[in-house]
Every structure is written in C-alpha cells, then in structure tokens.
Amino acid sequence: MLSFDNTANAFSGKGDGDLRRSYWLFKMVSNPGLVNFGKSFTDLAINLHLPITGIIKATIFKQFCGGEDIHECLKTIESLGKYNIGSILDYSVEGMVTENDFDKTAEEIIRTLELAGKNPHIPFGVFKPTGVGRMDVMEKVSSGATLNADEQQAWDNLKRRVDSICQAAAENNVRVLVDAEETWIQVAVDALVRDMMEKYNKQKAIVYNTAQMYRRDRLTYLENLLKDARDKNYFVGMKIVRGAYMEKERARAIKMGYTSPINDTKADTDKEYNTALEFCIKHIGKIAICAGTHNEDSAMLLVKLMQQNNIAPDNTHVWFSQLLGMSDHISYNIAKEGYYVAKYVPYGPVKNVLPYLIRRAQENTSVKGQTGRELSLIIKEKQRRASQG
Ligand SMILES: Cc1cc2nc3c(=O)[nH]c(=O)nc-3n(C[C@H](O)[C@H](O)[C@H](O)COP(=O)(O)OP(=O)(O)OC[C@H]3O[C@@H](n4cnc5c(N)ncnc54)[C@H](O)[C@@H]3O)c2cc1C
C-alpha cells in the first residue's frame, strides 16, 4: 500500500551521516533571515574571490546537485538507480548570453543524451530554451514582430541547436524534456517544440514540451495539441508542472497593464493540474507524460488514475519526477511500488549553479516559523532510527 509517510523507504538511500547533513541543512534554510544573509554573503564572497566554494560544495550543493560535471554525477546516478529511480542530468549553468555560450551548452546537453543512450538509469535529457538561445529573440518571435537580420540569425541558430538536441535524443533513443519558462517566450517555444514532436515523435514520444498548469490557457493548449498530433500522426510528449515564475508573471502583467496569464488562486492551479492529469490519462495511448511535482495529492491522484484505468505501473507513457534532494518521500515510495520515477539531477560548476541553489534554499524557508515538510520528514526518520537503536 503506497504511503508517502513511509520515511524508512523515503530515506533508504541515505546513511545516518547523510541524514544528519540534510537535517542540519534544512534547519539552517528554514530561517529566512539566515537565507537572506547567506545569499548576500555568498555573492560578496564570490566577488571577492574568497575560497567558499569548498564549503558550498560540501553542504547545499551536495544536497541538491549531482556534481560539477557529468562524470561527478555518476555516483548519484548509480545510487538512485539502486532504488529504481532514474536521473535526468540537468546542466544548470545560468546566465549564458553569447552565441558561443549557447553552442557550448547545446554540445553539453548532447553529451548528456549520449551518456543516457548507454546508461539505463538516465531515461530523459532536459534543457531550457534560454540555455540555447536568446530570450529577447524568442520574445520577439512570440509577439509576432519582424526580426532584423541579426535577430533572424540568432533565431535560426536557436532552431538549429534545438533540432540537433532532439536529433541526438532520437538517435540515442532517449526522451528529452524542454523546460517551460516565462509566458512571453512560450509562443515561440511551443511552436518549435511542436515541430520537433512532429519530426521525432512518429514512433514514440521522444520530445516532451512542458505545460505549466498555473496558466489559465493550458488545458485548451493540451486539447489543441492532441488534435494536431492526431491529424499529423505523431505522439505528444508532455511534462506537466504547476509553474515556477508566478511572481514575475504577475508583476509584468501589472506593469504592462494586461490580464495576468496566471490563475487567481492556488486552488485554481491545483484543480487545473489535476484536470490535466485526468485528460492525459484518458488519452494515454497518444500522450506520454512526466508529472513534475512535489505535491503529494497530485502524485497520489496520478497513481489512483492509473489504477482506475488499468494502466500498469511500468507503462512507459507515465513518469513521475522530482528534484534531487527534495521530496524523496514521494520519489522513493512511488519507485518502490514499481512506478517510473526520475529525479532532476542539476550539475555544473559550483559558482554557476548558485542561483539554482539559492532558489532551493528560499523555497525551503519556514512560513511563520512552521517546520517545513522536508524537515519534519527528516526529523521523523531520525526518531525512527533512534528508536531502533
Ligand atoms: C521535475 C520537475 C520539473 C519542473 N520543470 C519546470 C519547468 O519546466 N517549468 C516551470 O515553470 N516549473 C518547473 N518545475 C517547478 C514547478 O512548476 C513548481 O514550481 C514546483 O514543482 C512546485 O509545485 P508543485 O506541483 O510541486 O506543488 P505545490 O507546492 O503544491 O504548488 C506550488 C505551485 O502552485 C502554484 N501556485 C502557488 N500559489 C498560487 C496562487 N496564489 N495562485 C496560482 N497558483 C499558485 C505555483 O505554480 C507554485 O509553484 C518543475 C518541478 C519539478 C519537480
């Protein structure tokens, strides 16, 4: 019987030392004042070239990242693999801006796909569109404006990189997820990924777009895409998430005077997320999904929907996914029941993944002094182990 409260399963991959480190870390980040101080201190220390990368690497980096390069991630991949949990190598270097940077990132992503082709514990690759091309150009394409020659060149480069990544995924028989970012670049991304699906998803779902269900329009988007896939004979691959840019989206909508594309309430987003799962399960022959969520109700709902519709846990069209270092109580317990699970394993040089680490710390700070979900599960497991001597 599946239960997310089973901390023995949830932390089976962690020895007592790992558990102590996680406890200490989540305790520290639960203090919002300390996280803000830590962020400012880290920025300053990096600017002053103080030797703090070692401390970061042994603490917060170790919790949330697989390593500084692909090779360093192998240990994490193997230890997750022991519990039937796949790894999604996520090259998490942010702030790339030149065409040369974008080429290098695309080459790195292709290397992750080549490794995935040889390693059964790496079921997906992943990339962010802004990692392989100019955001301003995607914004302009999305708005329907005409590109100048320089922008056209940048857009062609982006399309070329995305195509070569998807081609590498197909050649290595590995699925590839395209992360979703801000709505104002998403028209361009959706069109491009649709083309990739039509090209590479003829036999099965290789290319997956991402639907952010905090958007008011994503159920309609899913319905239209399914219709297109039926008409043009390809499979839809879709990562279903709630969405990570809510504050930014709302602030921009207010500033520019348009209706926010984001649902008004969390309850609306929860409802749309769960409706999207129901929709995809209903059409599971044609749609392959990856449910990227740390929400226990949504993960449990997906399991129930599969059971109700006689979909076997090892149906390759349904994957669950969480981030490394978070929600192990979902990942490990679901994997133990035979469902397909994969963790995002972010990696990159410590200095370059700092923005990612700071976001993880911020999302685990305590709300009004409450103990967060991660911390309370760790405490429960520590107590369980102590009571067993
Ligand atoms: C494997 C994986 C891949 C991901 N990939 C992406 C990606 O490509 N793009 C992306 O944007 N995000 C991505 N995310 C992040 C995701 O969108 C969520 O921000 C995050 O997972 C928290 O949502 P949740 O479903 O885990 O659960 P919860 O914690 O239950 O939900 C929190 C989410 O609900 C929504 N929400 C909160 N308050 C409100 C409100 N007042 N009104 C409306 N909505 C509200 C927001 O989306 C918020 O992030 C990914 C997450 C995972 C685990």
Coordinates of C-alpha atoms and ligand atoms in Angstrom, one line a residue:
M1 CA 0.0 0.0 0.0
L2 CA 1.6 3.3 -1.2
S3 CA 2.1 5.8 1.6
F4 CA 4.2 9.0 1.4
D5 CA 4.7 8.8 5.2
N6 CA 7.0 5.8 5.0
T7 CA 10.2 7.5 5.9
A8 CA 12.2 4.2 6.1
N9 CA 11.7 3.9 2.3
A10 CA 12.0 7.6 1.7
F11 CA 15.5 7.8 3.2
S12 CA 16.7 4.3 2.4
G13 CA 19.3 5.9 0.2
K14 CA 20.7 8.0 3.0
G15 CA 23.1 6.8 5.7
D16 CA 23.0 8.4 9.2
G17 CA 25.7 10.9 8.2
D18 CA 23.7 11.9 5.1
L19 CA 20.6 12.3 7.1
R20 CA 22.4 14.5 9.7
R21 CA 23.7 16.7 6.9
S22 CA 20.2 17.0 5.4
Y23 CA 18.7 17.8 8.9
W24 CA 21.3 20.5 9.6
L25 CA 20.9 22.0 6.1
F26 CA 17.1 22.2 6.1
K27 CA 17.2 23.5 9.7
M28 CA 19.5 26.3 8.5
V29 CA 17.5 27.2 5.4
S30 CA 14.3 27.2 7.4
N31 CA 15.4 30.5 8.8
P32 CA 14.5 33.2 6.3
G33 CA 16.9 35.8 7.9
L34 CA 19.8 33.3 7.6
V35 CA 19.0 32.5 3.9
N36 CA 19.0 36.2 3.0
F37 CA 22.2 36.7 4.9
G38 CA 23.7 33.6 3.2
K39 CA 22.7 34.9 -0.2
S40 CA 24.3 38.3 0.3
F41 CA 27.4 36.8 2.0
T42 CA 27.9 34.3 -0.8
D43 CA 27.5 37.0 -3.5
L44 CA 30.1 39.1 -1.7
A45 CA 32.5 36.2 -1.1
I46 CA 32.4 35.1 -4.7
N47 CA 33.0 38.7 -5.9
L48 CA 36.0 38.9 -3.5
H49 CA 37.3 35.5 -4.7
L50 CA 37.1 34.2 -1.1
P51 CA 37.6 30.4 -1.0
I52 CA 34.0 29.4 -0.1
T53 CA 33.2 27.0 -3.0
G54 CA 34.5 24.1 -0.9
I55 CA 32.0 24.8 1.9
I56 CA 29.2 25.2 -0.5
K57 CA 30.1 22.0 -2.3
A58 CA 30.1 20.0 0.9
T59 CA 26.8 21.3 2.1
I60 CA 24.0 22.8 0.0
F61 CA 25.5 21.7 -3.4
K62 CA 25.8 18.1 -2.1
Q63 CA 22.1 18.1 -1.1
F64 CA 20.7 19.4 -4.4
C65 CA 23.3 18.8 -7.1
G66 CA 24.9 15.7 -8.7
G67 CA 28.4 17.2 -9.3
E68 CA 30.3 19.8 -11.2
D69 CA 30.4 17.8 -14.4
I70 CA 28.8 14.7 -15.9
H71 CA 31.5 12.4 -14.6
E72 CA 31.0 13.6 -11.0
C73 CA 27.3 12.8 -11.3
L74 CA 27.9 9.1 -11.9
K75 CA 27.8 8.2 -8.2
T76 CA 24.4 9.9 -7.7
I77 CA 23.1 8.2 -10.8
E78 CA 24.2 4.9 -9.6
S79 CA 22.8 5.3 -6.0
L80 CA 19.4 6.5 -7.3
G81 CA 19.4 3.6 -9.8
K82 CA 19.8 1.1 -7.0
Y83 CA 16.3 2.2 -5.9
N84 CA 14.9 2.1 -9.4
I85 CA 15.0 5.9 -9.7
G86 CA 16.3 7.4 -12.9
S87 CA 18.4 10.5 -13.2
I88 CA 17.7 13.5 -15.5
L89 CA 21.0 15.3 -15.9
D90 CA 20.2 19.0 -15.8
Y91 CA 23.1 21.2 -16.9
S92 CA 22.1 24.1 -14.6
V93 CA 24.5 26.8 -15.6
E94 CA 22.6 30.1 -15.9
G95 CA 23.2 33.5 -17.4
M96 CA 24.7 32.4 -20.7
V97 CA 24.3 35.2 -23.3
T98 CA 26.6 34.8 -26.3
E99 CA 26.0 32.6 -29.4
N100 CA 29.2 30.8 -28.4
D101 CA 27.9 30.1 -24.9
F102 CA 24.7 28.7 -26.4
D103 CA 26.6 26.4 -28.7
K104 CA 28.7 25.1 -25.8
T105 CA 25.5 24.5 -23.7
A106 CA 23.9 22.6 -26.6
E107 CA 27.0 20.4 -27.0
E108 CA 27.0 19.7 -23.3
I109 CA 23.3 18.7 -23.4
I110 CA 24.1 16.4 -26.4
R111 CA 26.8 14.8 -24.2
T112 CA 24.2 14.0 -21.5
L113 CA 22.0 12.4 -24.2
E114 CA 24.9 10.3 -25.5
L115 CA 25.6 9.1 -21.9
A116 CA 21.9 8.4 -21.4
G117 CA 21.9 6.2 -24.5
K118 CA 24.4 4.0 -22.8
N119 CA 23.0 4.1 -19.2
P120 CA 19.6 2.7 -18.4
H121 CA 19.4 4.8 -15.3
I122 CA 19.1 8.0 -17.4
P123 CA 15.7 7.9 -19.0
F124 CA 15.5 11.6 -20.1
G125 CA 17.6 14.5 -21.1
V126 CA 16.5 18.1 -20.4
F127 CA 17.2 21.6 -21.4
K128 CA 15.9 25.2 -21.0
P129 CA 15.3 27.1 -24.2
T130 CA 17.1 30.2 -22.8
G131 CA 20.2 28.0 -22.3
V132 CA 20.5 27.5 -26.0
G133 CA 19.2 30.8 -27.5
R134 CA 18.5 34.4 -27.0
M135 CA 15.5 35.2 -24.8
D136 CA 14.8 38.6 -26.5
V137 CA 14.6 36.9 -29.8
M138 CA 12.1 34.3 -28.5
E139 CA 10.1 37.1 -27.0
K140 CA 10.0 39.0 -30.3
V141 CA 9.0 35.8 -32.3
S142 CA 6.3 35.2 -29.7
S143 CA 4.9 38.7 -30.1
G144 CA 4.7 38.3 -33.9
A145 CA 7.2 41.2 -34.5
T146 CA 9.5 41.2 -37.5
L147 CA 13.1 40.2 -36.8
N148 CA 16.1 42.2 -38.0
A149 CA 19.0 40.3 -39.7
D150 CA 20.9 39.8 -36.5
E151 CA 17.8 38.5 -34.7
Q152 CA 16.9 36.3 -37.6
Q153 CA 20.4 34.8 -37.4
A154 CA 20.0 34.2 -33.7
W155 CA 16.6 32.6 -34.2
D156 CA 18.0 30.3 -36.9
N157 CA 20.8 29.3 -34.6
L158 CA 18.4 28.5 -31.8
K159 CA 16.3 26.4 -34.1
R160 CA 19.4 24.6 -35.3
R161 CA 20.5 23.8 -31.7
V162 CA 17.1 22.6 -30.6
D163 CA 16.9 20.4 -33.7
S164 CA 20.4 18.9 -33.1
I165 CA 19.5 18.2 -29.4
C166 CA 16.2 16.5 -30.4
Q167 CA 18.0 14.5 -33.2
A168 CA 20.6 13.3 -30.7
A169 CA 17.8 12.3 -28.3
A170 CA 16.2 10.3 -31.2
E171 CA 19.5 8.7 -32.3
N172 CA 20.3 7.6 -28.7
N173 CA 16.7 6.6 -28.1
V174 CA 16.4 8.9 -25.0
R175 CA 13.4 11.2 -24.2
V176 CA 14.2 14.9 -24.0
L177 CA 12.2 17.4 -21.9
V178 CA 12.0 21.0 -22.9
D179 CA 11.5 23.1 -19.8
A180 CA 9.0 25.9 -19.8
E181 CA 9.9 29.4 -18.7
E182 CA 8.2 32.8 -19.0
T183 CA 4.9 33.1 -20.9
W184 CA 6.2 35.8 -23.1
I185 CA 8.6 33.5 -24.9
Q186 CA 6.4 30.4 -24.8
V187 CA 4.5 31.0 -28.1
A188 CA 7.9 30.6 -29.9
V189 CA 8.9 27.6 -27.8
D190 CA 5.6 25.8 -28.2
A191 CA 5.7 26.2 -32.0
L192 CA 9.3 25.0 -32.1
V193 CA 8.7 22.0 -29.8
R194 CA 5.5 21.1 -31.7
D195 CA 7.6 20.9 -34.9
M196 CA 10.2 18.7 -33.1
M197 CA 7.4 16.4 -31.9
E198 CA 6.1 16.0 -35.5
K199 CA 9.6 15.3 -36.7
Y200 CA 10.9 12.9 -33.9
N201 CA 7.7 11.5 -32.2
K202 CA 6.4 9.4 -35.1
Q203 CA 7.1 6.0 -33.5
K204 CA 7.0 7.1 -29.8
A205 CA 7.4 10.1 -27.6
I206 CA 11.0 11.3 -27.7
V207 CA 10.5 15.1 -27.4
Y208 CA 8.4 16.4 -24.5
N209 CA 7.2 20.0 -24.1
T210 CA 6.2 21.4 -20.6
A211 CA 2.7 22.6 -19.7
Q212 CA 2.6 25.0 -16.7
M213 CA -0.8 24.5 -15.2
Y214 CA -0.8 27.8 -13.3
R215 CA -1.6 29.3 -16.7
R216 CA -5.3 29.8 -17.5
D217 CA -4.9 28.6 -21.1
R218 CA -3.0 25.3 -20.8
L219 CA -5.9 22.8 -20.8
T220 CA -7.0 24.3 -24.1
Y221 CA -3.4 24.1 -25.3
L222 CA -3.3 20.4 -24.4
E223 CA -6.6 19.7 -26.2
N224 CA -5.4 21.5 -29.4
L225 CA -2.0 19.8 -29.4
L226 CA -3.7 16.4 -29.1
K227 CA -5.9 17.2 -32.0
D228 CA -2.9 18.3 -34.1
A229 CA -1.0 15.1 -33.1
R230 CA -4.0 13.0 -34.3
D231 CA -4.2 15.0 -37.6
K232 CA -0.5 14.8 -38.3
N233 CA 0.2 11.4 -36.8
Y234 CA 2.7 11.9 -34.0
F235 CA 2.9 11.3 -30.3
V236 CA 2.6 14.1 -27.7
G237 CA 5.2 14.2 -25.0
M238 CA 4.3 16.5 -22.1
K239 CA 5.8 17.3 -18.8
I240 CA 3.1 18.6 -16.5
V241 CA 4.1 21.1 -13.9
R242 CA 2.4 23.9 -11.9
G243 CA 4.8 26.6 -12.9
A244 CA 7.7 28.4 -11.3
Y245 CA 7.5 32.1 -12.4
M246 CA 4.3 33.3 -10.8
E247 CA 5.6 36.4 -9.1
K248 CA 7.5 37.5 -12.2
E249 CA 4.4 36.9 -14.4
R250 CA 2.1 38.8 -12.2
A251 CA 4.5 41.7 -11.8
R252 CA 4.9 42.1 -15.5
A253 CA 1.2 41.9 -16.2
I254 CA 0.6 44.7 -13.7
K255 CA 3.5 46.8 -15.0
M256 CA 2.4 46.4 -18.7
G257 CA -1.4 46.6 -18.0
Y258 CA -2.6 43.2 -19.3
T259 CA -4.6 40.4 -17.6
S260 CA -2.2 38.1 -15.8
P261 CA -2.0 34.7 -17.6
I262 CA -1.7 33.0 -14.2
N263 CA -4.7 31.6 -12.3
D264 CA -6.0 33.8 -9.5
T265 CA -5.7 31.2 -6.7
K266 CA -3.6 28.2 -5.7
A267 CA -6.8 26.2 -5.6
D268 CA -7.4 27.0 -9.3
T269 CA -3.9 25.9 -10.2
D270 CA -4.3 22.6 -8.2
K271 CA -7.6 22.0 -10.0
E272 CA -6.1 22.6 -13.5
Y273 CA -3.1 20.4 -12.7
N274 CA -5.3 17.5 -11.6
T275 CA -7.6 18.0 -14.6
A276 CA -4.6 17.9 -16.9
L277 CA -3.5 14.6 -15.4
E278 CA -7.0 13.2 -15.9
F279 CA -7.0 14.5 -19.5
C280 CA -3.6 12.9 -20.3
I281 CA -4.6 9.6 -18.6
K282 CA -7.7 9.5 -20.7
H283 CA -5.6 9.8 -23.9
I284 CA -2.6 7.9 -22.6
G285 CA -2.2 5.9 -25.8
K286 CA -1.4 9.1 -27.7
I287 CA 0.2 11.3 -24.9
A288 CA 3.2 10.4 -22.8
I289 CA 3.6 12.3 -19.6
C290 CA 6.1 13.2 -17.0
A291 CA 4.4 14.6 -13.9
G292 CA 7.0 17.0 -12.4
T293 CA 5.6 17.7 -8.9
H294 CA 6.3 17.7 -5.2
N295 CA 2.6 17.8 -4.4
E296 CA 1.6 14.6 -2.6
D297 CA -2.1 14.9 -3.6
S298 CA -1.3 15.2 -7.3
A299 CA 1.3 12.3 -7.2
M300 CA -1.3 10.2 -5.4
L301 CA -4.0 11.2 -7.8
L302 CA -1.9 10.1 -10.7
V303 CA -1.3 6.7 -9.1
K304 CA -5.1 6.3 -8.5
L305 CA -5.9 7.3 -12.0
M306 CA -3.5 4.7 -13.4
Q307 CA -5.1 2.1 -11.1
Q308 CA -8.6 3.0 -12.0
N309 CA -7.8 2.9 -15.8
N310 CA -5.9 -0.3 -15.5
I311 CA -2.6 1.3 -16.6
A312 CA 0.3 -0.8 -15.4
P313 CA 2.8 1.0 -13.1
D314 CA 5.5 0.2 -15.7
N315 CA 3.6 1.8 -18.6
T316 CA 6.3 3.8 -20.3
H317 CA 3.9 6.7 -21.0
V318 CA 3.8 7.7 -17.3
W319 CA 6.7 9.1 -15.4
F320 CA 6.8 10.9 -12.0
S321 CA 9.6 13.4 -11.4
Q322 CA 11.0 15.3 -8.5
L323 CA 14.2 17.4 -8.0
L324 CA 17.3 15.8 -6.4
G325 CA 17.4 16.5 -2.6
M326 CA 13.6 17.2 -2.4
S327 CA 10.5 15.1 -1.9
D328 CA 12.3 11.8 -1.6
H329 CA 9.3 10.6 0.4
I330 CA 7.4 10.8 -3.0
S331 CA 10.1 9.5 -5.3
Y332 CA 11.3 6.5 -3.2
N333 CA 7.9 5.3 -2.1
I334 CA 6.5 5.5 -5.7
A335 CA 9.5 3.8 -7.2
K336 CA 9.2 1.0 -4.6
E337 CA 5.7 0.3 -5.9
G338 CA 7.1 -0.2 -9.4
Y339 CA 6.2 3.2 -11.0
Y340 CA 8.6 5.0 -13.2
V341 CA 10.3 7.8 -11.3
A342 CA 13.2 10.1 -12.3
K343 CA 14.9 12.9 -10.4
Y344 CA 16.3 16.1 -12.0
V345 CA 20.0 16.0 -11.1
P346 CA 21.3 19.5 -11.6
Y347 CA 25.0 19.9 -12.2
G348 CA 27.6 22.4 -13.2
P349 CA 30.5 24.4 -11.6
V350 CA 29.5 25.5 -8.1
K351 CA 29.8 29.2 -8.9
N352 CA 27.4 28.8 -11.9
V353 CA 24.7 26.8 -10.1
L354 CA 24.5 29.2 -7.2
P355 CA 21.3 30.9 -8.5
Y356 CA 19.7 27.4 -8.6
L357 CA 20.9 26.6 -5.0
I358 CA 19.6 29.9 -3.7
R359 CA 16.1 29.3 -5.2
R360 CA 16.1 25.8 -3.5
A361 CA 17.1 27.4 -0.1
Q362 CA 14.5 30.1 -0.5
E363 CA 11.7 27.7 -1.2
N364 CA 12.5 25.7 1.9
T365 CA 12.5 28.7 4.3
S366 CA 9.9 28.5 7.0
V367 CA 6.5 30.1 6.7
K368 CA 5.6 31.7 10.0
G369 CA 8.0 29.5 12.0
Q370 CA 6.4 26.2 10.8
T371 CA 8.6 23.2 10.3
G372 CA 8.6 22.5 6.5
R373 CA 7.6 19.2 5.0
E374 CA 11.2 18.1 4.2
L375 CA 12.5 18.9 7.7
S376 CA 9.6 17.2 9.5
L377 CA 10.1 14.0 7.5
I378 CA 13.8 14.0 8.3
I379 CA 13.1 14.5 12.0
K380 CA 10.6 11.6 11.8
E381 CA 13.2 9.4 10.2
K382 CA 15.9 10.4 12.7
Q383 CA 13.5 9.5 15.5
R384 CA 12.6 6.2 13.9
R385 CA 16.2 5.2 13.5
A386 CA 17.0 6.3 17.1
S387 CA 14.1 4.2 18.5
Q388 CA 15.5 1.2 16.7
G389 CA 18.9 1.7 18.4
Ligands
LIG1 C1 10.8 17.6 -12.1 C2 10.3 19.0 -12.1 C3 10.4 19.7 -13.3 C4 10.0 21.1 -13.3 N1 10.1 21.8 -14.5 C5 9.5 23.0 -14.6 C6 9.5 23.7 -15.8 O1 9.9 23.3 -16.8 N2 9.0 25.0 -15.8 C7 8.4 25.6 -14.6 O2 7.9 26.7 -14.7 N3 8.5 24.9 -13.5 C8 9.0 23.6 -13.4 N4 9.0 23.0 -12.2 C9 8.6 23.7 -11.0 C10 7.1 23.6 -10.8 O3 6.5 24.3 -11.8 C11 6.6 24.1 -9.4 O4 7.0 25.4 -9.3 C12 7.1 23.3 -8.2 O5 7.2 22.0 -8.5 C13 6.1 23.5 -7.1 O6 4.8 23.0 -7.5 P1 4.3 21.5 -7.0 O7 3.4 20.9 -8.1 O8 5.5 20.7 -6.7 O9 3.4 21.7 -5.7 P2 2.8 22.8 -4.8 O10 3.9 23.2 -3.8 O11 1.5 22.3 -4.3 O12 2.5 24.0 -5.7 C14 3.1 25.3 -5.7 C15 2.8 25.9 -7.0 O13 1.4 26.2 -7.1 C16 1.3 27.4 -7.9 N5 0.7 28.5 -7.0 C17 1.1 28.8 -5.7 N6 0.4 29.8 -5.3 C18 -0.5 30.2 -6.2 C19 -1.5 31.2 -6.3 N7 -1.8 32.0 -5.3 N8 -2.2 31.3 -7.5 C20 -2.0 30.4 -8.5 N9 -1.0 29.4 -8.5 C21 -0.3 29.3 -7.4 C22 2.7 27.8 -8.4 O14 2.9 27.3 -9.6 C23 3.6 27.2 -7.3 O15 4.9 26.9 -7.8 C24 9.4 21.7 -12.2 C25 9.3 20.9 -11.0 C26 9.7 19.6 -11.0 C27 9.6 18.8 -9.7

